[in-house]
Amino acid sequence: MSASKKLNVDRSALEQLLLKRFFFAPSFGIYDGVKGLYDYGPTGTALQQNLINHWRQHFVIEEDMLEVDCSIITPSKVLETSGHVAKFADWMCRDTGNNEVRRADHLVEEVLEARLENDALARKLAATSISGDQSAAAPKPSGKKTKKVAAPTKLDDAVAEEYRSILAKLDNYDGDGLGELISKYDIRNPETGNAVTPPVAFNLMFQTSIGPAGTLKGFLRPETAQGQFMNFSRLLEFNNQKMPFASAMVGRSFRNEISPRSGLLRVREFTMAEIEHYVDPMNKNHPRFDEVADIKLPLLPNAVQLEGKTETVMMSIGDAVSQGVVDNKTLGYFLGRIYLYLAAIGIRTDLLRFRQHMKNEMAHYACDCWDAEIYTTYGWIECVGCADRSAYDLR
């Protein structure tokens, strides 16, 4: 059974209930609010704190990590050196009619998925009609005037398969590739029907100036990693010069998302819990690897995605490392620990997968990266990223 058939959730009703009971609410609502900014009420705050407390117990305390708390405002030089100023960007396009901004890859995904859903409905209605059951094919007249709805359109089998293949490897497209898809498949803004402009890069960091003179450029941090890297030598000294060791941090991060429209997903200000594990680059073994080696994970390697497929492979972490699917034992160990944490806080493991990044989507600092993705009413959503950053940030 596909993941899409395992959910029976009325998202709109659930969101209305959460708003009514003030789990969360849009920030500054009496001033019309700002997309991508939310406030948590008493219950939402308590739930978030419980998740953080369990994360801290599961990782920081059990793994004897060194927890820090670092500055949010970050000088530009730091993020220029880390590569974020040049490369921390998504691709955006604009509606040629009303100038609305859309994130290019999300727009392509939304339109192609809608066409496939339309195709599936057309095929279902055709099959119903052939079987002689007309009840599902056409609604009974009610005597009331109803708005005309366009009949679903069946796609050619080859076109439908092409769409599925594109969606399977969509994260691997750069700006030019997304532009070609938009042009070739006549991707338009579904809300207006207008054409969109070719994709351009948009840096996701919030820029600010430090001090009254305004001459020192800075940013609100897009992740909590940089403060940990800045203090690496102090942490190493604190740990009596012993390797490997890990630092950890919980705090706010900020990303100027292009078009946040998925509730609490892809917001512009959020709490992030992050770990940096420092290991000898010539020896990436982990002393506790055997504890997770037999855990079987649903893996989606990049090679499978490049074939236009999304079927996961159930594989033990030990086999994944020995066969080179996962790069090393330390990376494999933390994939196992992440799996155990998500299962412990109530994530259904049948709605969980670990997807490997493809070459074009790999972060500029990473040599291998896996996302723990959860299937939701919005589709597959990244929840945790686990990357081998090599020594990029410490050179």
Coordinates of N, CA, C and O in Angstrom, one line a residue, residues 136-287:
A136 N -20.7 6.9 -9.6 CA -19.5 7.7 -9.2 C -19.1 8.6 -10.4 O -18.3 9.5 -10.3
A137 N -19.6 8.3 -11.6 CA -19.1 9.0 -12.8 C -19.8 10.4 -12.9 O -19.2 11.3 -13.4
A138 N -21.0 10.5 -12.5 CA -21.7 11.7 -12.6 C -22.7 12.0 -11.4 O -23.4 11.1 -11.1
P139 N -22.6 13.1 -10.8 CA -23.5 13.4 -9.7 C -24.9 13.5 -10.1 O -25.2 13.9 -11.2
K140 N -25.8 13.2 -9.2 CA -27.3 13.3 -9.5 C -27.7 14.7 -9.4 O -27.2 15.5 -8.6
P141 N -28.6 15.2 -10.3 CA -29.1 16.5 -10.3 C -29.8 16.9 -9.0 O -30.6 16.1 -8.5
S142 N -29.5 18.0 -8.5 CA -30.1 18.4 -7.2 C -31.2 19.5 -7.4 O -31.9 19.9 -6.4
G143 N -31.3 20.0 -8.6 CA -32.3 21.1 -8.9 C -31.7 22.5 -8.6 O -32.3 23.5 -8.9
K144 N -30.5 22.5 -8.0 CA -29.8 23.8 -7.7 C -28.8 24.0 -8.8 O -28.2 23.1 -9.4
K145 N -28.5 25.3 -9.0 CA -27.5 25.7 -10.0 C -26.1 25.4 -9.4 O -25.8 25.8 -8.2
T146 N -25.3 24.7 -10.1 CA -24.0 24.4 -9.6 C -22.9 25.0 -10.6 O -23.2 25.1 -11.8
K147 N -21.8 25.2 -10.0 CA -20.7 25.8 -10.9 C -20.1 24.6 -11.7 O -19.9 23.5 -11.2
K148 N -19.9 24.9 -13.0 CA -19.4 23.9 -13.9 C -17.9 23.6 -13.6 O -17.1 24.5 -13.4
V149 N -17.6 22.4 -13.5 CA -16.2 21.9 -13.2 C -15.7 21.2 -14.4 O -16.4 20.3 -15.0
A150 N -14.5 21.5 -14.9 CA -13.9 20.9 -16.0 C -13.8 19.4 -15.8 O -13.4 18.9 -14.7
A151 N -14.1 18.6 -16.8 CA -13.9 17.2 -16.7 C -12.5 16.8 -16.6 O -11.6 17.4 -17.2
P152 N -12.1 15.8 -15.8 CA -10.7 15.4 -15.7 C -10.2 14.9 -17.0 O -10.9 14.3 -17.8
T153 N -8.9 15.1 -17.2 CA -8.3 14.8 -18.5 C -7.3 13.6 -18.3 O -6.4 13.7 -17.4
K154 N -7.5 12.6 -19.1 CA -6.5 11.5 -19.1 C -5.3 11.8 -19.8 O -5.3 12.3 -21.0
L155 N -4.1 11.5 -19.3 CA -2.9 11.7 -19.9 C -2.4 10.5 -20.7 O -2.9 9.3 -20.3
D156 N -1.6 10.6 -21.7 CA -1.0 9.5 -22.3 C -0.2 8.7 -21.3 O 0.4 9.4 -20.5
D157 N -0.1 7.4 -21.4 CA 0.7 6.7 -20.5 C 2.2 7.2 -20.4 O 2.7 7.3 -19.3
A158 N 2.7 7.5 -21.6 CA 4.1 7.9 -21.6 C 4.3 9.3 -20.9 O 5.3 9.5 -20.2
V159 N 3.3 10.1 -21.1 CA 3.4 11.5 -20.4 C 3.3 11.3 -18.9 O 4.0 11.9 -18.2
A160 N 2.4 10.5 -18.5 CA 2.2 10.3 -17.0 C 3.5 9.7 -16.4 O 3.9 10.1 -15.3
E161 N 4.1 8.8 -17.1 CA 5.3 8.2 -16.6 C 6.4 9.2 -16.6 O 7.3 9.2 -15.7
E162 N 6.5 10.1 -17.6 CA 7.5 11.1 -17.7 C 7.3 12.1 -16.5 O 8.3 12.5 -15.9
Y163 N 6.1 12.4 -16.2 CA 5.8 13.3 -15.0 C 6.3 12.7 -13.7 O 7.0 13.3 -12.9
R164 N 6.0 11.4 -13.6 CA 6.4 10.7 -12.3 C 8.0 10.7 -12.2 O 8.5 10.8 -11.1
S165 N 8.6 10.5 -13.4 CA 10.1 10.4 -13.4 C 10.7 11.8 -13.0 O 11.6 11.8 -12.2
I166 N 10.1 12.8 -13.5 CA 10.6 14.2 -13.2 C 10.4 14.5 -11.7 O 11.3 15.0 -11.0
L167 N 9.2 14.1 -11.1 CA 9.0 14.3 -9.7 C 9.9 13.6 -8.8 O 10.3 14.0 -7.8
A168 N 10.3 12.4 -9.3 CA 11.2 11.5 -8.5 C 12.6 12.2 -8.3 O 13.3 12.0 -7.3
K169 N 13.0 12.9 -9.3 CA 14.4 13.5 -9.3 C 14.3 15.0 -9.4 O 15.3 15.7 -9.8
L170 N 13.2 15.6 -8.9 CA 13.0 17.1 -9.0 C 14.1 17.8 -8.3 O 14.5 18.9 -8.7
D171 N 14.5 17.3 -7.1 CA 15.5 18.0 -6.3 C 16.8 18.1 -7.0 O 17.7 18.9 -6.5
N172 N 17.1 17.4 -8.0 CA 18.3 17.4 -8.7 C 18.4 18.5 -9.8 O 19.5 18.7 -10.4
Y173 N 17.3 19.2 -10.1 CA 17.3 20.2 -11.1 C 17.9 21.6 -10.6 O 17.5 22.0 -9.5
D174 N 18.7 22.2 -11.4 CA 19.2 23.6 -11.0 C 18.2 24.6 -11.7 O 17.2 24.2 -12.2
G175 N 18.6 25.8 -11.6 CA 17.7 26.9 -12.2 C 17.5 26.7 -13.7 O 16.3 26.9 -14.1
D176 N 18.5 26.4 -14.4 CA 18.3 26.2 -15.9 C 17.4 25.0 -16.1 O 16.5 25.1 -17.0
G177 N 17.6 23.9 -15.4 CA 16.8 22.7 -15.6 C 15.3 23.0 -15.2 O 14.4 22.5 -15.9
L178 N 15.1 23.7 -14.1 CA 13.7 24.1 -13.8 C 13.1 25.0 -14.8 O 11.9 24.8 -15.2
G179 N 13.9 25.9 -15.4 CA 13.4 26.8 -16.4 C 12.9 26.0 -17.7 O 11.9 26.3 -18.3
E180 N 13.7 24.9 -18.0 CA 13.4 24.1 -19.2 C 12.1 23.3 -18.9 O 11.3 23.2 -19.8
L181 N 11.9 22.8 -17.7 CA 10.7 22.1 -17.3 C 9.5 23.1 -17.4 O 8.4 22.7 -18.0
I182 N 9.6 24.3 -16.9 CA 8.5 25.3 -17.0 C 8.1 25.6 -18.4 O 6.9 25.7 -18.7
S183 N 9.1 25.7 -19.2 CA 8.8 26.0 -20.7 C 8.3 24.8 -21.4 O 7.3 24.9 -22.1
K184 N 8.9 23.7 -21.2 CA 8.5 22.5 -22.0 C 7.1 22.0 -21.6 O 6.3 21.6 -22.5
Y185 N 6.7 22.1 -20.4 CA 5.4 21.5 -19.9 C 4.4 22.6 -19.6 O 3.4 22.4 -19.0
D186 N 4.7 23.8 -20.1 CA 3.8 25.0 -19.9 C 3.3 25.1 -18.5 O 2.1 25.1 -18.2
I187 N 4.2 25.2 -17.6 CA 3.9 25.3 -16.2 C 3.5 26.8 -15.9 O 4.3 27.7 -16.2
R188 N 2.3 26.9 -15.4 CA 1.8 28.2 -15.1 C 1.4 28.3 -13.6 O 1.2 27.3 -12.9
N189 N 1.1 29.5 -13.1 CA 0.6 29.7 -11.8 C -0.8 29.2 -11.8 O -1.7 29.7 -12.4
P190 N -1.0 28.1 -11.0 CA -2.3 27.4 -11.0 C -3.5 28.3 -10.4 O -4.6 28.1 -10.7
E191 N -3.1 29.3 -9.7 CA -4.1 30.2 -9.1 C -4.6 31.3 -10.1 O -5.7 31.8 -9.9
T192 N -3.8 31.6 -11.1 CA -4.2 32.7 -12.0 C -4.2 32.2 -13.5 O -4.8 32.8 -14.3
G193 N -3.5 31.1 -13.8 CA -3.4 30.6 -15.1 C -2.3 31.4 -15.9 O -2.1 31.2 -17.1
N194 N -1.6 32.4 -15.3 CA -0.6 33.2 -16.0 C 0.7 32.4 -16.1 O 1.0 31.6 -15.3
A195 N 1.4 32.8 -17.1 CA 2.8 32.3 -17.3 C 3.7 32.9 -16.2 O 3.4 33.9 -15.6
V196 N 4.8 32.2 -16.0 CA 5.8 32.7 -15.0 C 7.1 33.0 -15.7 O 7.4 32.5 -16.7
T197 N 7.9 33.8 -15.0 CA 9.2 34.2 -15.5 C 10.2 33.0 -15.3 O 10.0 32.2 -14.5
P198 N 11.4 33.0 -16.0 CA 12.4 32.0 -15.8 C 12.9 32.1 -14.4 O 13.0 33.2 -13.8
P199 N 13.3 31.0 -13.8 CA 13.8 31.0 -12.4 C 15.1 31.8 -12.2 O 16.0 31.8 -13.0
V200 N 15.1 32.5 -11.1 CA 16.4 33.3 -10.7 C 16.7 32.9 -9.2 O 15.8 32.5 -8.4
A201 N 17.9 32.9 -8.8 CA 18.3 32.6 -7.5 C 18.0 33.7 -6.5 O 18.1 34.9 -6.8
F202 N 17.5 33.2 -5.3 CA 17.2 34.2 -4.2 C 17.8 33.7 -2.9 O 17.6 32.6 -2.5
N203 N 18.7 34.5 -2.4 CA 19.4 34.1 -1.1 C 18.4 34.2 0.0 O 17.6 35.2 0.2
L204 N 18.4 33.2 0.9 CA 17.4 33.0 1.9 C 17.7 33.7 3.2 O 16.9 33.6 4.2
M205 N 18.8 34.3 3.3 CA 19.2 34.9 4.6 C 18.6 36.3 4.8 O 18.6 37.1 3.9
F206 N 18.3 36.6 6.1 CA 17.8 37.9 6.4 C 19.1 38.8 6.7 O 19.8 38.5 7.6
Q207 N 19.2 39.9 6.0 CA 20.4 40.8 6.1 C 20.1 41.9 7.1 O 18.9 42.3 7.2
T208 N 21.1 42.3 7.9 CA 20.9 43.4 8.8 C 22.3 44.1 8.9 O 23.2 43.7 8.2
S209 N 22.3 45.2 9.6 CA 23.6 45.9 9.9 C 23.8 45.9 11.4 O 22.9 46.0 12.2
I210 N 25.1 45.9 11.7 CA 25.4 45.8 13.2 C 26.1 47.1 13.6 O 27.0 47.6 13.0
G211 N 25.5 47.8 14.6 CA 26.0 49.0 15.1 C 25.3 50.2 14.4 O 24.8 50.1 13.3
P212 N 25.4 51.4 15.0 CA 24.7 52.6 14.5 C 25.3 53.1 13.2 O 24.6 53.8 12.4
A213 N 26.6 52.9 12.9 CA 27.2 53.4 11.7 C 26.6 52.7 10.4 O 26.6 53.2 9.3
G214 N 26.2 51.4 10.6 CA 25.6 50.7 9.5 C 26.7 50.2 8.5 O 26.4 49.8 7.4
T215 N 27.9 50.2 9.0 CA 29.0 49.7 8.1 C 29.4 48.3 8.2 O 30.1 47.7 7.4
L216 N 28.9 47.7 9.3 CA 29.2 46.2 9.5 C 28.0 45.4 9.1 O 27.0 45.4 9.8
K217 N 28.2 44.7 8.0 CA 27.0 43.9 7.5 C 26.9 42.6 8.2 O 27.9 42.0 8.6
G218 N 25.7 42.2 8.5 CA 25.5 40.9 9.2 C 24.2 40.3 8.7 O 23.5 40.8 7.8
F219 N 23.9 39.1 9.2 CA 22.7 38.3 8.9 C 22.2 37.6 10.1 O 22.9 37.4 11.1
L220 N 20.9 37.4 10.1 CA 20.3 36.5 11.1 C 20.7 35.1 10.7 O 20.6 34.7 9.5
R221 N 21.2 34.3 11.7 CA 21.8 33.0 11.3 C 20.7 32.1 10.6 O 19.6 32.0 11.1
P222 N 21.1 31.4 9.5 CA 20.1 30.5 8.8 C 20.2 29.1 9.4 O 19.4 28.3 9.1
E223 N 21.2 28.8 10.3 CA 21.3 27.6 11.0 C 22.2 27.8 12.2 O 22.8 28.9 12.4
T224 N 22.2 26.8 13.1 CA 22.9 27.0 14.4 C 24.3 26.4 14.3 O 25.1 26.5 15.3
A225 N 24.7 26.0 13.1 CA 26.0 25.3 13.0 C 27.2 26.2 13.2 O 28.2 25.9 13.8
Q226 N 27.1 27.5 12.6 CA 28.3 28.3 12.5 C 28.9 28.7 13.9 O 30.1 28.8 14.1
G227 N 28.0 29.0 14.9 CA 28.5 29.3 16.2 C 29.3 28.1 16.8 O 30.2 28.3 17.5
Q228 N 28.8 26.9 16.5 CA 29.6 25.7 17.0 C 30.9 25.6 16.4 O 31.9 25.3 17.0
F229 N 31.0 25.9 15.1 CA 32.3 25.8 14.4 C 33.2 26.9 14.8 O 34.4 26.7 15.0
M230 N 32.7 28.1 15.1 CA 33.5 29.2 15.6 C 34.2 28.9 16.9 O 35.3 29.4 17.2
N231 N 33.6 28.0 17.7 CA 34.1 27.6 19.0 C 34.8 26.2 19.0 O 35.0 25.7 20.1
F232 N 35.1 25.7 17.9 CA 35.7 24.4 17.8 C 36.9 24.2 18.7 O 37.1 23.3 19.4
S233 N 37.9 25.2 18.5 CA 39.1 25.0 19.3 C 38.9 25.1 20.8 O 39.5 24.4 21.6
R234 N 37.9 25.9 21.2 CA 37.6 26.0 22.6 C 37.0 24.7 23.1 O 37.2 24.2 24.2
L235 N 36.1 24.2 22.3 CA 35.4 22.9 22.7 C 36.4 21.8 22.7 O 36.4 20.9 23.6
L236 N 37.4 21.8 21.8 CA 38.4 20.7 21.8 C 39.3 20.8 23.0 O 39.6 19.8 23.7
E237 N 39.6 22.1 23.4 CA 40.4 22.2 24.7 C 39.5 21.8 25.9 O 40.1 21.2 26.8
F238 N 38.2 22.2 25.9 CA 37.4 21.8 27.0 C 37.3 20.3 27.1 O 37.2 19.7 28.2
N239 N 37.4 19.6 26.0 CA 37.3 18.1 25.9 C 38.7 17.5 26.1 O 38.9 16.3 25.8
N240 N 39.7 18.3 26.6 CA 41.1 17.8 26.9 C 41.7 17.3 25.6 O 42.4 16.2 25.6
Q241 N 41.4 17.9 24.5 CA 42.1 17.6 23.2 C 41.7 16.2 22.7 O 42.5 15.6 21.9
K242 N 40.6 15.6 23.2 CA 40.3 14.3 22.8 C 39.3 14.3 21.6 O 38.3 15.1 21.6
M243 N 39.5 13.4 20.6 CA 38.6 13.2 19.5 C 38.2 11.7 19.5 O 39.0 10.9 19.9
P244 N 37.0 11.4 19.0 CA 36.0 12.3 18.5 C 35.2 12.9 19.7 O 35.2 12.4 20.8
F245 N 34.4 14.0 19.4 CA 33.4 14.5 20.4 C 32.4 15.2 19.6 O 32.5 15.4 18.4
A246 N 31.3 15.6 20.3 CA 30.2 16.3 19.6 C 29.8 17.5 20.4 O 29.8 17.5 21.6
S247 N 29.4 18.6 19.6 CA 28.7 19.7 20.2 C 27.3 19.7 19.8 O 26.9 19.1 18.8
A248 N 26.4 20.4 20.6 CA 25.0 20.5 20.3 C 24.4 21.8 20.7 O 25.0 22.5 21.5
M249 N 23.3 22.2 20.0 CA 22.7 23.5 20.3 C 21.3 23.5 19.9 O 20.9 22.9 18.9
V250 N 20.4 24.1 20.7 CA 19.0 24.4 20.4 C 18.8 25.9 20.3 O 19.2 26.6 21.2
G251 N 18.2 26.4 19.2 CA 18.0 27.8 19.2 C 17.2 28.2 17.9 O 16.9 27.4 17.1
R252 N 17.0 29.5 17.8 CA 16.2 30.0 16.7 C 17.1 30.2 15.5 O 18.3 30.6 15.6
S253 N 16.5 29.9 14.3 CA 17.2 30.2 13.0 C 16.2 30.9 12.1 O 14.9 30.8 12.4
F254 N 16.7 31.5 11.1 CA 15.8 32.4 10.3 C 16.1 32.2 8.8 O 17.3 32.2 8.4
R255 N 15.1 32.0 8.0 CA 15.2 31.8 6.5 C 14.1 32.6 5.8 O 12.9 32.3 6.1
N256 N 14.4 33.4 4.9 CA 13.5 34.3 4.2 C 12.8 33.5 3.1 O 13.1 33.7 1.9
E257 N 12.0 32.5 3.5 CA 11.4 31.6 2.5 C 10.6 32.4 1.4 O 10.0 33.4 1.7
I258 N 10.7 31.9 0.2 CA 10.2 32.6 -1.0 C 8.7 32.7 -0.9 O 8.1 33.8 -1.1
S259 N 8.0 31.6 -0.7 CA 6.5 31.7 -0.6 C 6.0 30.6 0.4 O 5.4 29.6 0.0
P260 N 6.1 30.9 1.7 CA 5.6 30.0 2.7 C 4.1 29.8 2.6 O 3.4 30.8 2.7
R261 N 3.6 28.6 2.4 CA 2.2 28.4 2.2 C 1.8 27.0 2.7 O 0.8 26.5 2.3
S262 N 2.6 26.5 3.6 CA 2.3 25.1 4.1 C 2.2 25.0 5.6 O 2.8 24.2 6.3
G263 N 1.5 26.0 6.2 CA 1.3 26.0 7.6 C 2.6 26.1 8.4 O 3.4 27.0 8.0
L264 N 2.9 25.2 9.3 CA 4.1 25.3 10.1 C 5.4 24.8 9.4 O 6.5 24.8 10.0
L265 N 5.2 24.3 8.1 CA 6.3 23.9 7.4 C 6.9 25.0 6.6 O 6.2 25.9 6.0
R266 N 8.2 25.1 6.4 CA 8.9 26.1 5.7 C 8.6 27.5 6.2 O 8.2 28.4 5.4
V267 N 8.7 27.7 7.5 CA 8.4 29.0 8.1 C 9.7 29.9 8.0 O 10.8 29.4 7.7
R268 N 9.6 31.1 8.4 CA 10.7 32.1 8.3 C 11.5 32.2 9.6 O 12.6 32.7 9.5
E269 N 10.9 31.8 10.7 CA 11.6 31.8 11.9 C 11.2 30.5 12.6 O 10.0 30.2 12.8
F270 N 12.2 29.7 13.1 CA 11.9 28.4 13.7 C 13.0 28.0 14.7 O 14.1 28.5 14.7
T271 N 12.6 27.0 15.5 CA 13.6 26.4 16.4 C 14.3 25.3 15.8 O 13.6 24.4 15.2
M272 N 15.6 25.3 15.9 CA 16.4 24.2 15.3 C 17.2 23.5 16.4 O 17.8 24.2 17.3
A273 N 17.3 22.2 16.4 CA 18.2 21.4 17.3 C 19.2 20.8 16.4 O 18.9 20.0 15.5
E274 N 20.5 21.1 16.7 CA 21.6 20.7 15.7 C 22.8 20.1 16.5 O 23.1 20.6 17.6
I275 N 23.3 19.1 15.9 CA 24.5 18.4 16.4 C 25.7 18.5 15.4 O 25.4 18.3 14.2
E276 N 26.9 18.8 15.9 CA 28.1 18.7 15.1 C 29.0 17.7 15.7 O 29.4 17.9 16.9
H277 N 29.2 16.6 15.1 CA 30.1 15.5 15.6 C 31.4 15.6 14.9 O 31.5 15.5 13.6
Y278 N 32.5 15.7 15.6 CA 33.8 15.9 15.1 C 34.6 14.6 15.1 O 34.7 14.0 16.2
V279 N 35.1 14.2 14.0 CA 35.7 12.9 13.9 C 37.0 13.0 13.0 O 37.1 13.9 12.2
D280 N 37.9 12.1 13.3 CA 39.1 12.1 12.4 C 38.7 11.7 11.0 O 38.1 10.7 10.8
P281 N 39.0 12.6 10.0 CA 38.6 12.3 8.6 C 39.2 11.1 8.0 O 38.7 10.5 7.1
M282 N 40.3 10.6 8.7 CA 40.9 9.3 8.2 C 40.4 8.1 8.9 O 40.7 7.0 8.5
N283 N 39.5 8.3 9.9 CA 38.9 7.2 10.6 C 37.5 7.6 11.0 O 37.3 8.1 12.1
K284 N 36.5 7.3 10.2 CA 35.1 7.6 10.4 C 34.3 6.5 11.0 O 33.1 6.4 10.9
N285 N 35.0 5.6 11.8 CA 34.3 4.6 12.5 C 33.6 5.2 13.7 O 34.0 6.3 14.2
H286 N 32.7 4.5 14.3 CA 32.0 5.0 15.6 C 32.0 3.9 16.6 O 31.6 2.7 16.2
P287 N 32.4 4.1 17.8 CA 32.5 3.0 18.8 C 31.2 2.4 19.2 O 31.2 1.2 19.6

